[in-house]
């Protein structure tokens, strides 16, 4: 017995000879999921509340830290390594660090693991708002335990119930006129212009507009308005490369401080320099200190001693009761002390 015509159709219900790319199928999937949202104009959510939490930041004054990824080598398990990096991310968010530089201080001991890359992946993942992570990060064993970490809860990690001036978003699909963006609200919004799929963008929100309730802006605009808008991660080949090519778009760091137990504990000059500085760089060493990191540099650029790299060679805790202060311990202590100067 012949089947009804409806049952004779192919499972995907396509016309013969029609082929679609993976991108087309993905776009159709998004459109089916959010069909009701595209068929009507955008309506601002009525119960949104204003967020007074901004943090303190400006591109006129930036703070950068540098540390070696090798501090993960002696950690006993992958889970504990993740927790260590998670704590570093939290400390950087608490003290409004704008840039984290991960540098190489020794040859790689394990050919299968690059701890610099390991640290960078986790830092970037945690800096990204939760609602963007699935679209921007592929499955990676390095990120396996990140779900157990405390969130940064930074100003750009905007909750769905907050009415923030800016939001981070990821583009879903676009046409010639507009782009649909997920900005962490109950439904995606549209912005003017065509932007490639799966691009992270910063959106200035306009809650009074129904058709185009957002405008894509320069990622630095929230910082110019005084918001702390997260940190950026950069990798350096060795200690000397830390001082080059900042991702913040600044010409150079005007105050560079090296942390060492063999440094000076006089904080007066550091405090005075901080008041006059626009771009501060704090550099931490690994277990063997910055001297070991400097010895690894092949091109020392005519510099004989590691302390000559810095404006200040600072021992921030001369009364330490332990023989050593680990890098992950020194970071929050130094940032807290520096914040008071």
GROMACS .gro file of C-alpha atoms in nm, residues 138-293:
model
  156
  138UNK     CA    1   3.523   2.468   2.249
  139UNK     CA    2   3.532   2.162   2.473
  140UNK     CA    3   3.876   2.144   2.633
  141UNK     CA    4   4.003   1.920   2.912
  142UNK     CA    5   4.192   2.218   3.057
  143UNK     CA    6   3.856   2.379   3.140
  144UNK     CA    7   3.707   2.064   3.291
  145UNK     CA    8   3.704   2.189   3.651
  146UNK     CA    9   3.629   2.556   3.587
  147UNK     CA   10   3.264   2.505   3.675
  148UNK     CA   11   3.362   2.451   4.039
  149UNK     CA   12   3.545   2.785   4.066
  150UNK     CA   13   3.409   3.100   4.224
  151UNK     CA   14   3.289   3.345   3.955
  152UNK     CA   15   3.470   3.677   3.907
  153UNK     CA   16   3.141   3.866   3.942
  154UNK     CA   17   3.304   4.165   3.771
  155UNK     CA   18   3.098   4.460   3.640
  156UNK     CA   19   3.091   4.317   3.288
  157UNK     CA   20   2.942   3.991   3.416
  158UNK     CA   21   2.598   4.150   3.412
  159UNK     CA   22   2.306   3.956   3.553
  160UNK     CA   23   1.988   3.913   3.353
  161UNK     CA   24   1.798   4.135   3.600
  162UNK     CA   25   2.045   4.425   3.586
  163UNK     CA   26   2.001   4.729   3.368
  164UNK     CA   27   2.360   4.798   3.273
  165UNK     CA   28   2.476   5.071   3.038
  166UNK     CA   29   2.699   4.818   2.859
  167UNK     CA   30   2.684   4.445   2.802
  168UNK     CA   31   2.921   4.193   2.650
  169UNK     CA   32   2.765   3.987   2.375
  170UNK     CA   33   2.832   3.725   2.111
  171UNK     CA   34   2.699   3.752   1.756
  172UNK     CA   35   2.467   3.472   1.647
  173UNK     CA   36   2.392   3.547   1.281
  174UNK     CA   37   2.348   3.849   1.058
  175UNK     CA   38   2.205   3.981   0.736
  176UNK     CA   39   2.304   4.283   0.524
  177UNK     CA   40   2.144   4.528   0.764
  178UNK     CA   41   2.166   4.398   1.121
  179UNK     CA   42   2.320   4.135   1.347
  180UNK     CA   43   2.150   3.931   1.618
  181UNK     CA   44   2.348   3.933   1.942
  182UNK     CA   45   2.313   3.738   2.266
  183UNK     CA   46   2.381   3.987   2.546
  184UNK     CA   47   2.258   3.774   2.834
  185UNK     CA   48   1.899   3.898   2.844
  186UNK     CA   49   1.584   3.689   2.817
  187UNK     CA   50   1.605   3.716   2.439
  188UNK     CA   51   1.870   3.824   2.188
  189UNK     CA   52   1.878   4.175   2.048
  190UNK     CA   53   1.959   4.327   1.711
  191UNK     CA   54   2.234   4.578   1.639
  192UNK     CA   55   2.305   4.775   1.324
  193UNK     CA   56   2.558   4.636   1.077
  194UNK     CA   57   2.676   4.294   0.964
  195UNK     CA   58   2.925   4.127   1.202
  196UNK     CA   59   3.075   3.776   1.161
  197UNK     CA   60   2.914   3.497   1.363
  198UNK     CA   61   3.053   3.404   1.706
  199UNK     CA   62   3.233   3.735   1.752
  200UNK     CA   63   3.255   3.881   2.100
  201UNK     CA   64   3.134   4.241   2.103
  202UNK     CA   65   3.073   4.519   2.354
  203UNK     CA   66   2.724   4.666   2.324
  204UNK     CA   67   2.600   5.000   2.454
  205UNK     CA   68   2.240   4.938   2.550
  206UNK     CA   69   1.946   5.165   2.471
  207UNK     CA   70   1.650   5.042   2.674
  208UNK     CA   71   1.418   5.300   2.518
  209UNK     CA   72   1.458   5.164   2.165
  210UNK     CA   73   1.243   4.876   2.045
  211UNK     CA   74   1.394   4.799   1.704
  212UNK     CA   75   1.768   4.839   1.768
  213UNK     CA   76   1.820   4.842   2.147
  214UNK     CA   77   2.198   4.827   2.126
  215UNK     CA   78   2.502   4.967   1.947
  216UNK     CA   79   2.835   4.786   1.911
  217UNK     CA   80   3.114   5.008   2.048
  218UNK     CA   81   3.487   4.997   2.105
  219UNK     CA   82   3.571   4.747   2.385
  220UNK     CA   83   3.756   5.024   2.570
  221UNK     CA   84   3.454   5.256   2.587
  222UNK     CA   85   3.323   5.117   2.919
  223UNK     CA   86   3.668   5.174   3.073
  224UNK     CA   87   3.666   5.531   2.947
  225UNK     CA   88   3.335   5.576   3.128
  226UNK     CA   89   3.492   5.455   3.453
  227UNK     CA   90   3.385   5.091   3.454
  228UNK     CA   91   3.627   4.811   3.533
  229UNK     CA   92   3.566   4.589   3.232
  230UNK     CA   93   3.781   4.284   3.301
  231UNK     CA   94   4.137   4.196   3.208
  232UNK     CA   95   4.315   4.088   2.892
  233UNK     CA   96   4.567   3.804   2.875
  234UNK     CA   97   4.898   3.819   2.690
  235UNK     CA   98   5.176   3.562   2.658
  236UNK     CA   99   5.546   3.652   2.646
  237UNK     CA  100   5.838   3.438   2.533
  238UNK     CA  101   6.060   3.539   2.826
  239UNK     CA  102   6.095   3.799   3.099
  240UNK     CA  103   6.221   4.075   2.867
  241UNK     CA  104   5.926   4.033   2.631
  242UNK     CA  105   5.696   4.126   2.918
  243UNK     CA  106   5.787   4.491   2.862
  244UNK     CA  107   5.691   4.487   2.492
  245UNK     CA  108   5.364   4.493   2.297
  246UNK     CA  109   5.103   4.557   2.562
  247UNK     CA  110   4.754   4.460   2.448
  248UNK     CA  111   4.619   4.774   2.615
  249UNK     CA  112   4.741   4.991   2.329
  250UNK     CA  113   4.973   5.196   2.549
  251UNK     CA  114   5.319   5.313   2.433
  252UNK     CA  115   5.503   5.181   2.740
  253UNK     CA  116   5.472   5.112   3.111
  254UNK     CA  117   5.589   5.423   3.296
  255UNK     CA  118   5.641   5.251   3.633
  256UNK     CA  119   5.780   4.897   3.646
  257UNK     CA  120   5.815   4.719   3.979
  258UNK     CA  121   5.992   4.389   4.036
  259UNK     CA  122   5.894   4.190   4.345
  260UNK     CA  123   6.180   4.021   4.529
  261UNK     CA  124   6.269   3.927   4.885
  262UNK     CA  125   6.610   4.079   4.812
  263UNK     CA  126   6.461   4.418   4.726
  264UNK     CA  127   6.409   4.737   4.926
  265UNK     CA  128   6.115   4.776   5.163
  266UNK     CA  129   6.104   5.156   5.126
  267UNK     CA  130   5.754   5.224   4.994
  268UNK     CA  131   5.774   5.605   4.997
  269UNK     CA  132   5.920   5.644   4.646
  270UNK     CA  133   5.682   5.378   4.509
  271UNK     CA  134   5.382   5.562   4.647
  272UNK     CA  135   5.499   5.890   4.493
  273UNK     CA  136   5.560   5.724   4.158
  274UNK     CA  137   5.217   5.559   4.167
  275UNK     CA  138   5.046   5.898   4.198
  276UNK     CA  139   5.223   6.024   3.885
  277UNK     CA  140   5.201   5.703   3.681
  278UNK     CA  141   4.945   5.610   3.420
  279UNK     CA  142   5.053   5.254   3.342
  280UNK     CA  143   5.199   5.041   3.621
  281UNK     CA  144   5.353   4.697   3.575
  282UNK     CA  145   5.409   4.457   3.868
  283UNK     CA  146   5.635   4.162   3.784
  284UNK     CA  147   5.645   3.846   3.994
  285UNK     CA  148   5.893   3.562   3.965
  286UNK     CA  149   5.854   3.189   4.010
  287UNK     CA  150   5.985   2.966   4.284
  288UNK     CA  151   6.349   3.062   4.211
  289UNK     CA  152   6.275   3.434   4.176
  290UNK     CA  153   6.316   3.687   3.898
  291UNK     CA  154   6.690   3.621   3.883
  292UNK     CA  155   6.622   3.274   3.744
  293UNK     CA  156   6.375   3.413   3.491
   0.00000   0.00000   0.00000
